[in-house]
Coordinates of C-alpha atoms in Angstrom, one line a residue:
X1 CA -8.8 -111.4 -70.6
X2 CA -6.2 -113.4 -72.8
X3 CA -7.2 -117.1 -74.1
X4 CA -4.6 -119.4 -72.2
X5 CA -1.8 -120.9 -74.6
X6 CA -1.5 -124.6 -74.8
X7 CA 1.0 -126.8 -76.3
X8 CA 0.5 -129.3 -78.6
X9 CA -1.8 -131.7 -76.7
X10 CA -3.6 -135.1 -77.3
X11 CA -6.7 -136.3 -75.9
X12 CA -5.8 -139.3 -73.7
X13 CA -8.0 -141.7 -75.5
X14 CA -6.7 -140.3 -79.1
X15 CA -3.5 -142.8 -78.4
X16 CA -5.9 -145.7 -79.6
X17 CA -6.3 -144.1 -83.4
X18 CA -3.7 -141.8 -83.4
X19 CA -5.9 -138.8 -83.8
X20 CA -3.4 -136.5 -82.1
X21 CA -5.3 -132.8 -81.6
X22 CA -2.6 -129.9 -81.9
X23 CA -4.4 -126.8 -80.9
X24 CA -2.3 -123.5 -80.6
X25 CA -5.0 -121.5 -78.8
X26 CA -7.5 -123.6 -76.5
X27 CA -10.6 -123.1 -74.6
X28 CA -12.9 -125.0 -72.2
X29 CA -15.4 -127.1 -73.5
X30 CA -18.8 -125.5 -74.4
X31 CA -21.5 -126.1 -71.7
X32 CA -22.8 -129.7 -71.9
X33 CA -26.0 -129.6 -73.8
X34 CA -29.4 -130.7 -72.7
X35 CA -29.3 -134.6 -72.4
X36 CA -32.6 -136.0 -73.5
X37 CA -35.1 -136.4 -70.5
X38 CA -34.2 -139.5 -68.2
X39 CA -37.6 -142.0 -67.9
X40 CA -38.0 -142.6 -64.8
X41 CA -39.2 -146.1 -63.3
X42 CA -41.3 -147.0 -60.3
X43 CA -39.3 -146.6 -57.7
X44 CA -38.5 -149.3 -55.1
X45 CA -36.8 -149.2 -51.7
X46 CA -33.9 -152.1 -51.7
X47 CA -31.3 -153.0 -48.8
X48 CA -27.4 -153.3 -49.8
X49 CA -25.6 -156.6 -49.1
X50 CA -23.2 -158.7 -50.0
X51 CA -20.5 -156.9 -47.6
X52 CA -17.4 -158.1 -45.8
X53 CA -14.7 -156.2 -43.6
X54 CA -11.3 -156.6 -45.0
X55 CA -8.5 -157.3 -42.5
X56 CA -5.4 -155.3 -41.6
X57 CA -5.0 -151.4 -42.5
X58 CA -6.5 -151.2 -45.8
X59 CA -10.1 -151.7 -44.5
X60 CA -9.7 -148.6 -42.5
X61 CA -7.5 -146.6 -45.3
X62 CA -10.7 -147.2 -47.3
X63 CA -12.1 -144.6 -45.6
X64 CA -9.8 -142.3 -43.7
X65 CA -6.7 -141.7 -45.5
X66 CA -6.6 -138.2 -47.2
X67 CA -5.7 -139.5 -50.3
X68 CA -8.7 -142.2 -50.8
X69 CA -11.7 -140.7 -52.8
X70 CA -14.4 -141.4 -51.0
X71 CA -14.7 -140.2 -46.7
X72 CA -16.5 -142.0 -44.4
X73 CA -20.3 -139.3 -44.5
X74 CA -19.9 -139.3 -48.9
X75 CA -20.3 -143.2 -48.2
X76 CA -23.0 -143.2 -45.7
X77 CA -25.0 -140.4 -48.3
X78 CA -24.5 -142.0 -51.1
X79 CA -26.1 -145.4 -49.6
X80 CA -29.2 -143.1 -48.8
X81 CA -29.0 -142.4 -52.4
X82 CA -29.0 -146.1 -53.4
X83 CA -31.7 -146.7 -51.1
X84 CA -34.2 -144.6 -52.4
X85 CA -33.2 -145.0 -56.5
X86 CA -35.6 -145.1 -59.4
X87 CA -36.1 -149.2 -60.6
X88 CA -33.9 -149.7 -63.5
X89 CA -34.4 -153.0 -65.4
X90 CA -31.6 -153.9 -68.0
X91 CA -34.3 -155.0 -70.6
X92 CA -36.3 -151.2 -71.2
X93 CA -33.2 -150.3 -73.2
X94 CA -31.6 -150.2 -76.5
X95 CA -28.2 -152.3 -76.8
X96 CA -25.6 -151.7 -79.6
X97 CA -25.4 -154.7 -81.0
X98 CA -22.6 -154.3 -84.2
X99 CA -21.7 -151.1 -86.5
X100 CA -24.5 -151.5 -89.9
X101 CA -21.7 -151.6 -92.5
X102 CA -20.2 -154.6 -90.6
X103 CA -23.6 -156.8 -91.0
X104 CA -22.8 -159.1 -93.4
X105 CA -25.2 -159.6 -96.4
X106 CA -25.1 -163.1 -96.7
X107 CA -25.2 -164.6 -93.7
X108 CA -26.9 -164.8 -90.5
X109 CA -24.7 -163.0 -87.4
X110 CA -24.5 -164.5 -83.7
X111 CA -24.4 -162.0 -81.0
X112 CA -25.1 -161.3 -77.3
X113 CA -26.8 -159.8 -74.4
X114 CA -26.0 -160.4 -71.4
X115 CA -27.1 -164.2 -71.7
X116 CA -29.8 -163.6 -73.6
X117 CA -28.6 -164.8 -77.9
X118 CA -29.8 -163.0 -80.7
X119 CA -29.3 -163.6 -84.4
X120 CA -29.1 -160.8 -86.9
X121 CA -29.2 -160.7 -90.6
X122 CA -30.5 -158.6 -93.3
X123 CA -33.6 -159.6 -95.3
X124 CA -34.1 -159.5 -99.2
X125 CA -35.1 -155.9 -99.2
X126 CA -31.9 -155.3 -97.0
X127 CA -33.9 -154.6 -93.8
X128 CA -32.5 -155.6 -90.5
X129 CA -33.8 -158.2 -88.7
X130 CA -33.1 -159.7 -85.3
X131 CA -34.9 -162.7 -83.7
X132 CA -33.9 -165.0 -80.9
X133 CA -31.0 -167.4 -82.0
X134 CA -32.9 -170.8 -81.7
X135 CA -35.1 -172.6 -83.4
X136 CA -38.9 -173.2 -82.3
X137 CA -38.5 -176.7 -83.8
X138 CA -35.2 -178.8 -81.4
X139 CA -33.3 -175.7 -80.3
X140 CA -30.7 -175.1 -83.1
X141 CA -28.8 -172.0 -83.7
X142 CA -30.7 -170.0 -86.4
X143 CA -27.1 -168.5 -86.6
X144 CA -25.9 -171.7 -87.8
X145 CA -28.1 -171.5 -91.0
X146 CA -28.3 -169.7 -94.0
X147 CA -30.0 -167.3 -95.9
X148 CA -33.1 -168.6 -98.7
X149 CA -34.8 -165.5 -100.6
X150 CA -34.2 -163.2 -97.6
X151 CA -35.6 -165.9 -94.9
X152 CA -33.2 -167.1 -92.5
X153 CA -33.3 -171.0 -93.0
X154 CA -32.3 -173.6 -90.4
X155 CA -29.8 -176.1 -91.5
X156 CA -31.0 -178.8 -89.0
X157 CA -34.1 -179.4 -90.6
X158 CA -34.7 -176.8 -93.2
X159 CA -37.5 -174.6 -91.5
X160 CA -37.7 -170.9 -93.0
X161 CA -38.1 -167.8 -91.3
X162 CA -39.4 -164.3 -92.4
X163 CA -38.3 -161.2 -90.9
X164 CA -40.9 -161.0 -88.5
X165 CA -40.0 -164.6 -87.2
X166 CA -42.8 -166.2 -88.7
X167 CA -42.0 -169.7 -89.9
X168 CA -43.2 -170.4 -93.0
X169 CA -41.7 -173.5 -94.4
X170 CA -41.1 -176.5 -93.1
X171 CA -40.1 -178.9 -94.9
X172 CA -41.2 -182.1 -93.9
X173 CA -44.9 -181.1 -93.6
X174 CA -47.5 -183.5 -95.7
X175 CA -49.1 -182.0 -98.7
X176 CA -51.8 -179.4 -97.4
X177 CA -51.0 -179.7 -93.6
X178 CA -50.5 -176.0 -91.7
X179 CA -47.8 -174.6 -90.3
X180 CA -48.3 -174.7 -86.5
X181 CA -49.4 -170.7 -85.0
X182 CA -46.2 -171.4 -82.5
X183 CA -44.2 -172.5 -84.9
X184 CA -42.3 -168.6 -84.6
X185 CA -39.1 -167.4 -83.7
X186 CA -39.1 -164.6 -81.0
X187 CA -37.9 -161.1 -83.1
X188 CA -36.8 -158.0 -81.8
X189 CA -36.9 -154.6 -82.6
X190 CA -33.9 -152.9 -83.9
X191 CA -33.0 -149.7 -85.5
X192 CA -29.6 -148.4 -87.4
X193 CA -29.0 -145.1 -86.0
X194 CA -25.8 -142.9 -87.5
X195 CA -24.5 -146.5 -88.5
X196 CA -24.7 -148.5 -85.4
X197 CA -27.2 -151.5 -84.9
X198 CA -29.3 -151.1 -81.6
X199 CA -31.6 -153.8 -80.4
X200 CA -34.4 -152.5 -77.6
X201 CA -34.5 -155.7 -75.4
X202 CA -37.8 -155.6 -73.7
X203 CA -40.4 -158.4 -74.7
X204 CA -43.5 -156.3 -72.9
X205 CA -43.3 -152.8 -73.5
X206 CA -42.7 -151.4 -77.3
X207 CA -39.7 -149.5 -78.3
X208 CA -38.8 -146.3 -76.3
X209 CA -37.4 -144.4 -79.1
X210 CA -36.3 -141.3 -76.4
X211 CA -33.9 -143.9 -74.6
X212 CA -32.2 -144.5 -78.5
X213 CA -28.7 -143.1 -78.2
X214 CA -28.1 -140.0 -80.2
X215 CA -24.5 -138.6 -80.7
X216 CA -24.7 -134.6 -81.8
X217 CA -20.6 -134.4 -83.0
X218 CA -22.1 -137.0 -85.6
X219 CA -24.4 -134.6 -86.8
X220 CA -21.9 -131.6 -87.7
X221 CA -20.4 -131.0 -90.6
X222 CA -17.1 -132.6 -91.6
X223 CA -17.0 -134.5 -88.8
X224 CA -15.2 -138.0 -89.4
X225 CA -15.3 -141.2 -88.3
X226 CA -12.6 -144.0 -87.5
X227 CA -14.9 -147.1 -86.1
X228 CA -13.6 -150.2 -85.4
X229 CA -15.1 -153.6 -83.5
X230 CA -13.7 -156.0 -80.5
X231 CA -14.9 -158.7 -79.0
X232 CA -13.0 -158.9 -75.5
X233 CA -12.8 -161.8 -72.9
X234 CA -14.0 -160.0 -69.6
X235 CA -17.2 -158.4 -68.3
X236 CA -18.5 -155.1 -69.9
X237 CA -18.3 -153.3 -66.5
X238 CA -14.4 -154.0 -66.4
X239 CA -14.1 -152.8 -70.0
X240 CA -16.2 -149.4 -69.2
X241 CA -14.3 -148.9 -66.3
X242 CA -10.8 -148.6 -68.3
X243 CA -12.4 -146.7 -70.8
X244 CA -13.3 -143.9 -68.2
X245 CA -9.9 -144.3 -66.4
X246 CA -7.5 -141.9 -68.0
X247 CA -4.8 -142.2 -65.6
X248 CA -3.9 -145.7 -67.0
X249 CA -3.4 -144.6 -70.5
X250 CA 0.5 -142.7 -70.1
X251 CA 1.8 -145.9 -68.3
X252 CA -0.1 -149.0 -69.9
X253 CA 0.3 -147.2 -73.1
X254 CA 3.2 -145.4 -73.5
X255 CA 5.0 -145.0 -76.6
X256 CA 1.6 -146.7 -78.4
X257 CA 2.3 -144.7 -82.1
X258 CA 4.0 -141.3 -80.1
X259 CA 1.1 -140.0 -78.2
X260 CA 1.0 -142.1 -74.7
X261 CA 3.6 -141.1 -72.6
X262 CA 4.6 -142.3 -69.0
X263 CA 6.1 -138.8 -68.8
X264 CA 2.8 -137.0 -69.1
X265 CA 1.5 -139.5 -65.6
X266 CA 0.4 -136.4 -63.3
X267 CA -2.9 -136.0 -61.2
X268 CA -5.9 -135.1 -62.3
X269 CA -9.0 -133.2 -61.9
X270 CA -12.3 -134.3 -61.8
X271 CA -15.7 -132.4 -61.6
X272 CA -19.2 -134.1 -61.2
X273 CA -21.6 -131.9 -63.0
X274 CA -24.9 -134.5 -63.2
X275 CA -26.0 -137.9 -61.6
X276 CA -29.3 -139.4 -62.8
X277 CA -30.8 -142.5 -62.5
X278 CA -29.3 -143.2 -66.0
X279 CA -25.4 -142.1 -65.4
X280 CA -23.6 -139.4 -64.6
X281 CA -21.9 -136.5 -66.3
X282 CA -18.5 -134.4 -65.5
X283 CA -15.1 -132.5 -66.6
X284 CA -11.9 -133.8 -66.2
X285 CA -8.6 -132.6 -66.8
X286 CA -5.0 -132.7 -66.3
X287 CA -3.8 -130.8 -63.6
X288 CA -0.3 -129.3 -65.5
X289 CA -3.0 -128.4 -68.4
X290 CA -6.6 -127.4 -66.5
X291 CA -8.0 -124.5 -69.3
X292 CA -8.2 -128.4 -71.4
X293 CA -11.6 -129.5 -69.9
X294 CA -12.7 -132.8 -71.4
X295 CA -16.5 -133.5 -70.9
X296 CA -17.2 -137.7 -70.2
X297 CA -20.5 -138.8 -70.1
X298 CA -22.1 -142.0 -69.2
X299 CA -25.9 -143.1 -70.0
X300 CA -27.1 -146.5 -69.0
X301 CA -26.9 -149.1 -70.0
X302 CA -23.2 -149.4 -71.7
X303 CA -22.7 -145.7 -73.1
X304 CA -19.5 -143.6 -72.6
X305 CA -18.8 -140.5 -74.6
X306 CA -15.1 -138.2 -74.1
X307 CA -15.3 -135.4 -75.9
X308 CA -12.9 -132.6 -75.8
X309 CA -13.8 -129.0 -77.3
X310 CA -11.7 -126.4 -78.0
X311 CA -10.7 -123.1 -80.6
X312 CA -8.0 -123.3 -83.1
X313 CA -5.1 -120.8 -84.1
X314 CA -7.9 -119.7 -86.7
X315 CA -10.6 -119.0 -83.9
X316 CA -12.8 -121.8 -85.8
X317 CA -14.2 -124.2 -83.2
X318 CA -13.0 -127.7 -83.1
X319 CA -14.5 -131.0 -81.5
X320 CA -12.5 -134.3 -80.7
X321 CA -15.2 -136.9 -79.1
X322 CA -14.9 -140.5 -78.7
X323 CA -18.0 -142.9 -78.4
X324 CA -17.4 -146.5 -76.6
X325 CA -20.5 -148.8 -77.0
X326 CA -20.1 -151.5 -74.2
X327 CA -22.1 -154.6 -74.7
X328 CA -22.8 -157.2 -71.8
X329 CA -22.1 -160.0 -74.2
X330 CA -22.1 -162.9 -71.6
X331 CA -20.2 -164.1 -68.4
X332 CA -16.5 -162.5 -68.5
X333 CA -17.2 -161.2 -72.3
X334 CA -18.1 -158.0 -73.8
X335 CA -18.2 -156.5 -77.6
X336 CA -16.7 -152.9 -78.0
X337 CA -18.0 -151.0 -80.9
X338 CA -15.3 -147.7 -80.6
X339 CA -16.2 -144.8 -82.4
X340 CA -13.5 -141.8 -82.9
X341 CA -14.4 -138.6 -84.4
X342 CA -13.2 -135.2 -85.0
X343 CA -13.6 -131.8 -87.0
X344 CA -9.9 -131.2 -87.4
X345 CA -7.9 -134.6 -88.5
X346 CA -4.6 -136.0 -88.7
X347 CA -2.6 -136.0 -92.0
X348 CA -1.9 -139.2 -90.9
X349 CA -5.4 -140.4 -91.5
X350 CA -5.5 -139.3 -95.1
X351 CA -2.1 -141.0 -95.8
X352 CA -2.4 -144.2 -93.8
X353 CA -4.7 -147.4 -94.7
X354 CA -7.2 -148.2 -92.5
X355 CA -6.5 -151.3 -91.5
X356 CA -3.3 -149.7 -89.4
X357 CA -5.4 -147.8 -87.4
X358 CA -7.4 -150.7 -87.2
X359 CA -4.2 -152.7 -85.7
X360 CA -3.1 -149.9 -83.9
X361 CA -6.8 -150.0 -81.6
X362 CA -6.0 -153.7 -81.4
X363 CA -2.4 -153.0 -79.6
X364 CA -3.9 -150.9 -77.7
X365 CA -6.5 -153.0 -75.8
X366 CA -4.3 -156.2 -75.9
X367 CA -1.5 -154.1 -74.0
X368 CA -4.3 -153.9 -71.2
X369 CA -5.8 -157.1 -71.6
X370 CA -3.8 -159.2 -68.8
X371 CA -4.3 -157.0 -65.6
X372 CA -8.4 -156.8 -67.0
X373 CA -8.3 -160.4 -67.3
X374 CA -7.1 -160.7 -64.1
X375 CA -9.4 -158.0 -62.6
X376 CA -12.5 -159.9 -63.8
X377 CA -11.4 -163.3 -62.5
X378 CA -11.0 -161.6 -58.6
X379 CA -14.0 -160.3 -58.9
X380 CA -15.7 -163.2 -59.5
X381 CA -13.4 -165.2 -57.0
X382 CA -13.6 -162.6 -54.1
X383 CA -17.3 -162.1 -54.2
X384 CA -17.2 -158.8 -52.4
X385 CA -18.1 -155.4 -53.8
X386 CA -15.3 -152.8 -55.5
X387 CA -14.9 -151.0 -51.9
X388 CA -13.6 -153.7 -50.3
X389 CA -11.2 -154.7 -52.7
X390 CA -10.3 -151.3 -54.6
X391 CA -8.3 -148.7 -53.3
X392 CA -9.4 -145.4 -54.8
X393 CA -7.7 -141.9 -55.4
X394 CA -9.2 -138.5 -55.8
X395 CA -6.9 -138.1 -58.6
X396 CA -7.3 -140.5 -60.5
X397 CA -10.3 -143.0 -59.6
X398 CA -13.5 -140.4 -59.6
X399 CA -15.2 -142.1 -62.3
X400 CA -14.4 -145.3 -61.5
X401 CA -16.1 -145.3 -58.2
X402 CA -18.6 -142.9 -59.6
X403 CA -19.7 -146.1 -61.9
X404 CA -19.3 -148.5 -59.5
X405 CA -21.8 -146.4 -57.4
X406 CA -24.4 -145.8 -59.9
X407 CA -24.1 -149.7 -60.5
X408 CA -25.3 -149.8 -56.3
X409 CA -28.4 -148.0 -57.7
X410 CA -29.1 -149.9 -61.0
X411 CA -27.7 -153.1 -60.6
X412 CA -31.0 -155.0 -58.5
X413 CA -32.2 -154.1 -62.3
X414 CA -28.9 -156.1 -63.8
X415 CA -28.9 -160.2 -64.3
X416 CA -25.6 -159.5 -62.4
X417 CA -23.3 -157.1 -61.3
X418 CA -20.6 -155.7 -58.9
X419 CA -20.9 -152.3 -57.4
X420 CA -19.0 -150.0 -55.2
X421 CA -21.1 -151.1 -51.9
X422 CA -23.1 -154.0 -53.1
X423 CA -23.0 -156.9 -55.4
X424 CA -25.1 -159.7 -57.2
X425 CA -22.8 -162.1 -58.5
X426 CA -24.1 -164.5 -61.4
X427 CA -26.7 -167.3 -60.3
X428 CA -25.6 -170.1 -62.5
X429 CA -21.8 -170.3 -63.8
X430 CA -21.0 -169.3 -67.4
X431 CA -21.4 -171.8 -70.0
X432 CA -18.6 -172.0 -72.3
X433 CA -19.8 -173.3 -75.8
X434 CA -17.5 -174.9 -78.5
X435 CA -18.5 -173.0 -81.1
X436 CA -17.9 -174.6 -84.3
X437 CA -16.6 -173.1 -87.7
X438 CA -20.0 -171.9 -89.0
X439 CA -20.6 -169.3 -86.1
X440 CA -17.1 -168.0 -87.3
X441 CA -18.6 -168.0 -90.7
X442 CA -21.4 -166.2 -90.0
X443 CA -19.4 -163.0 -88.3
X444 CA -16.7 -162.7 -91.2
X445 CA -19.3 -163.8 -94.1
X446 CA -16.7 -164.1 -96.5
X447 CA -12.7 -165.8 -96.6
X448 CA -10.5 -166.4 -95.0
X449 CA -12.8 -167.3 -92.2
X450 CA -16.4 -168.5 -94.3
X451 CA -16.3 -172.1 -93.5
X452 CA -12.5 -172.2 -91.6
X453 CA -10.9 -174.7 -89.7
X454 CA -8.1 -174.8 -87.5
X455 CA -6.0 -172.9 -85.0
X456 CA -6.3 -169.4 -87.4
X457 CA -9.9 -169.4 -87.3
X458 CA -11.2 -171.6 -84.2
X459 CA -13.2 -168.9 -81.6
X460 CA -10.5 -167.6 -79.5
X461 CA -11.0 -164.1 -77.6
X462 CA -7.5 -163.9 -76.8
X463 CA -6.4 -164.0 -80.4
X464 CA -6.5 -160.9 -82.5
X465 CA -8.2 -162.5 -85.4
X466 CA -11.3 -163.9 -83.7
X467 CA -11.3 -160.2 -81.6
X468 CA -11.2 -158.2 -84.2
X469 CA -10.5 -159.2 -87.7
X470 CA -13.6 -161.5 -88.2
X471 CA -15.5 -158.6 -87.5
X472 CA -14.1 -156.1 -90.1
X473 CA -14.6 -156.4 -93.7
X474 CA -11.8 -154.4 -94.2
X475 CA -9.2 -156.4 -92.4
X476 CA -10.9 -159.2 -93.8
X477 CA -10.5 -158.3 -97.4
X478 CA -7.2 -156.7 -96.5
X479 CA -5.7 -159.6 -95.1
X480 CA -7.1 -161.7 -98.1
X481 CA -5.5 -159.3 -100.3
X482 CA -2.1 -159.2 -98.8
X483 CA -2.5 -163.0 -98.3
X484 CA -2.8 -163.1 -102.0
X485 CA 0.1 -160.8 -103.0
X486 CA 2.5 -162.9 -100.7
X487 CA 1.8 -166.3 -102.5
X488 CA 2.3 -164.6 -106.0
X489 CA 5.4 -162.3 -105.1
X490 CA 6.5 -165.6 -103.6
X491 CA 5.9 -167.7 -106.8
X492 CA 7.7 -165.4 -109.1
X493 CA 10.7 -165.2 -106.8
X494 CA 10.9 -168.5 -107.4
X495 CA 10.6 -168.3 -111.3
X496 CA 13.3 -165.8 -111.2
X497 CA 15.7 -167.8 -109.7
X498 CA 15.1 -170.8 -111.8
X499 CA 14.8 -168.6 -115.1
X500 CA 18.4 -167.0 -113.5
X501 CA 19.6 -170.1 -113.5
X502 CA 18.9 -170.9 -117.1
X503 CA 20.5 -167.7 -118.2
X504 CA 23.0 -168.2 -121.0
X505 CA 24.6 -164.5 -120.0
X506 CA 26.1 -163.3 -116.8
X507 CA 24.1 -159.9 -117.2
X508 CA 21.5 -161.6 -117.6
X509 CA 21.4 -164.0 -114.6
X510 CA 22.3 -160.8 -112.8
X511 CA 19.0 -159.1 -113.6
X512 CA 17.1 -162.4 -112.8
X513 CA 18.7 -162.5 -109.3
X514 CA 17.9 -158.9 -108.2
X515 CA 14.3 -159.3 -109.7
X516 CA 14.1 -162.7 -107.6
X517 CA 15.4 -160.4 -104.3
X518 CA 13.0 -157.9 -104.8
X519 CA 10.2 -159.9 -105.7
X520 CA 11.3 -161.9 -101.9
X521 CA 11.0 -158.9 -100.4
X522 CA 7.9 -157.8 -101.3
X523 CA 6.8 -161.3 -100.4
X524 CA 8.4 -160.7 -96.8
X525 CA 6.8 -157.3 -96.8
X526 CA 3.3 -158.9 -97.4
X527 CA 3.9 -161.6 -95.4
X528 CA 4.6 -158.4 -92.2
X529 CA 1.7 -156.4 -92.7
X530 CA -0.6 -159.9 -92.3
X531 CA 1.6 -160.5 -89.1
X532 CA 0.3 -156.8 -88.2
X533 CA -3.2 -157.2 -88.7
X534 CA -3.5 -160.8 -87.4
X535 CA -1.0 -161.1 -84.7
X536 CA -1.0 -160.0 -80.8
X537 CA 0.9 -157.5 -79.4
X538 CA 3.8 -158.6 -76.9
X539 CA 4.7 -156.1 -74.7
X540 CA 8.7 -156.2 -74.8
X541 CA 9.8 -154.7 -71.3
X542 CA 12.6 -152.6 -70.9
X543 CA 14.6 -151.0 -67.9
X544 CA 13.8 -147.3 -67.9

């Protein structure tokens, strides 16, 4: 039996590093290996709620048109299902909380989960530590502080605290007087595993180190790794939904760097191959390409994997897999850590800096940011589960409803959460905090943003610098550098003109001025690659 021939194809999440895979002979994907075992929780019988009939004909296209995902008996079995799931609670797991090489080294970081704030930092020795992000003392931010010796110091009143969360200075304490036993900062456990930062959230039960994410690509040889960070302003379940959506990705990004294009739209094929109590696990495809099985995988809490397996020309087997870490960070806010890998790489990559790909992710989720803006403010407006408000198609939609039905079974363990047939919206609203400069401070650790004022470097989710570039140290020092090269290419433009003026020959002032025009365009050049890294994308509209 001959191996099917396949053109030159690209994995539909590739368009968001341009890591374009090219293989002239492809296979299906390897079976899925063994997922580590599930732990299961006591379970608990619950009722669904929350539901309201929609008027007019979409309430009963919901469940009888031919092209709607899910008929009327899947519905009614997979509310059995819910019934009768294993108790999940969102605190017996491990969170990513920020890629380790990001961590600054001298300063404390601010971060999220769900509601619940953390502050992490690394010690003298280096070691990461995590505690609760207020002091024992009136409240403050520990995030706000700085770093003494390794001990993260609270610049309200000076009170020190040791990686454990033990306070063990304070300041205005007589001569001989003890620290108070409760004087402590709650800590938390964390661990850097293949260079992401995980906190395990429980406060009862120690760490369950099977539940720590473990990617195997990671493991192989010559595998690499493009990994950038976002911070994006809507919930986490809105932002995993997209990511499994690969329908979305020729229209919302077509053209984005060659690869997305609203040519290749087309229907696709969808295979469920595992539901646990945990997530699910299945093959897609596209239907004009179907020997090109991509394997997605989601594990609870905020885990999605794509990963796309397949033989070369050379018969040397090659892996394309892409990791999105989803954290609840709040009410309407979520951090992405995205993690593209492959065995077989771009030229591209080797040629390109890395702060384009960098910009190039950015594009990419701020040409979807406005319909999943949108999406999370009718959610929270409407109230109502996903069924009454989505309309879903086989081809297209099977993992989104397949997560907004596994959030039906976990989501009584969720401080909030929208699923396909049920809901819990958030008890209290969001509170929106004015952030001042040195929470900005403590993500970027360094200039331009170490102690910033001002539109550039006020909190903003909607602006690429606060999303992204406050969380890179590469964009950082890149924009820094390029900042840098602007103001001198700038300056001696200027000197060249005024020297060219003082010329006594003609040849001379000649040389001056073309120095001074170059030396302007290199400033202009500087000046556009800090417009790439720092500025949005505008989506320019044309008529096709």
């Amino acid at each position: 039996m001959t191996t099917p021939r396949a053109t030159t194809t690209t994995s539909p999440f590739s368009s968001l590093l341009l890591l374009p895979i090219s293989p002239s002979t492809a296979t299906p994907p390897r079976r899925a290996r063994t997922p580590p075992p599930a732990v299961a929780h006591g379970g608990v019988r619950w009722t669904a709620g929350g539901r309201r009939r929609r008027r007019g004909c979409r309430a009963a296209a919901a469940v009888v048109e031919d092209g709607v995902l899910l008929p009327k008996e899947q519905e009614d079995d997979d509310d059995e299902a819910s019934s009768s799931a294993a108790r999940y609670d969102w605190r017996e797991e491990w969170y990513p909380l920020y890629l380790a090489k990001e961590v600054p080294d001298d300063a404390a970081l601010p971060l999220t989960v769900f509601d619940r704030q953390l502050v992490l930092y690394r010690d003298a020795a280096g070691v990461l530590r995590c505690h609760e992000d207020r002091c024992p003392h009136r409240l403050a931010k520990l995030s706000e502080g700085q770093l003494v010796d390794g001990k993260l110091e609270c610049l309200y009143h000076g009170w020190q605290f040791d990686g454990e969360g033990k306070c063990v200075k304070i300041p205005q304490l007589p001569d001989g007087a003890k620290i108070p036993r409760n004087a402590c900062a709650r800590s938390y456990e964390v661990r850097d595993s293949q260079g992401v930062v995980w906190a395990w959230m429980s406060g009862t039960n120690p760490p369950d180190e099977r539940k720590l994410p473990w990617f195997e690509p990671y493991a192989r040889p010559g595998f690499t790794d493009l990994s950038t960070v976002h911070e994006l302003p809507y919930d986490h379940s809105i932002l995993l939904e997209n990511l499994m959506d690969p329908a979305h990705v020729p229209i919302s990004h077509d053209r984005t760097d060659w690869t997305a294009k609203r040519e290749d739209a087309q229907p696709l094929f969808f295979e469920v191959t595992e539901r646990t109590p945990r997530g699910f696990a299945g093959y897609w495809g596209k239907q004009r390409t179907p020997h090109l099985r991509n394997l997605l995988r989601f594990e609870a809490p905020c885990v999605l994997t794509n990963t796309l397996e397949f033989v070369d020309k050379d018969g040397k087997e090659q892996c394309f897999s892409a990791h999105f870490l989803c954290r609840p960070a709040g009410q309407g806010k979520s951090m992405l850590l995205v993690r593209f890998g492959s065995t077989q790489t771009s030229p591209l990559v080797k040629v390109l800096p890395r702060w384009y790909f960098h910009q190039n992710a950015c594009k990419v989720f701020e040409q979807d940011m406005g319909f999943l803006s949108s999406q999370n403010e009718v959610l929270l407006r409407e109230k109502v589960p996903t069924k009454e408000l989505y309309l879903n198609l086989r081809s297209s939609d099977t993992w989104v409803a397949e997560y907004r039905r596994w959030m039906d079974r976990a989501g009584h363990g969720m401080p909030y959460y929208f699923g396909h047939s049920t809901l819990s919206p958030p008890p209290v609203p969001a509170v929106v905090e004015q952030a001042p400069a040195g929470a900005v401070a403590g993500m970027s650790a360094s200039f331009p943003a170490k102690g910033g004022v001002g539109a550039t470097h006020a909190p903003n989710p909607t602006n690429r610098y606060f999303r992204h570039v406050v969380h890179c140290k590469g964009c950082r020092d890149s924009v820094k550098r390029y900042a840098s090269l602007k103001n001198a290419f700038a300056a001696l433009a200027a000197a060249a003109v005024a020297a060219a003026i003082l010329a006594a020959t003609r040849q001379l002032k000649a040389v001056l001025l073309a120095s001074a025009a170059a030396l302007a365009a290199a400033s202009y050049a500087c000046n556009w690659v800090l417009s790439l890294i720092t500025t949005n994308f505008i989506r320019t509209h044309r008529r096709l």
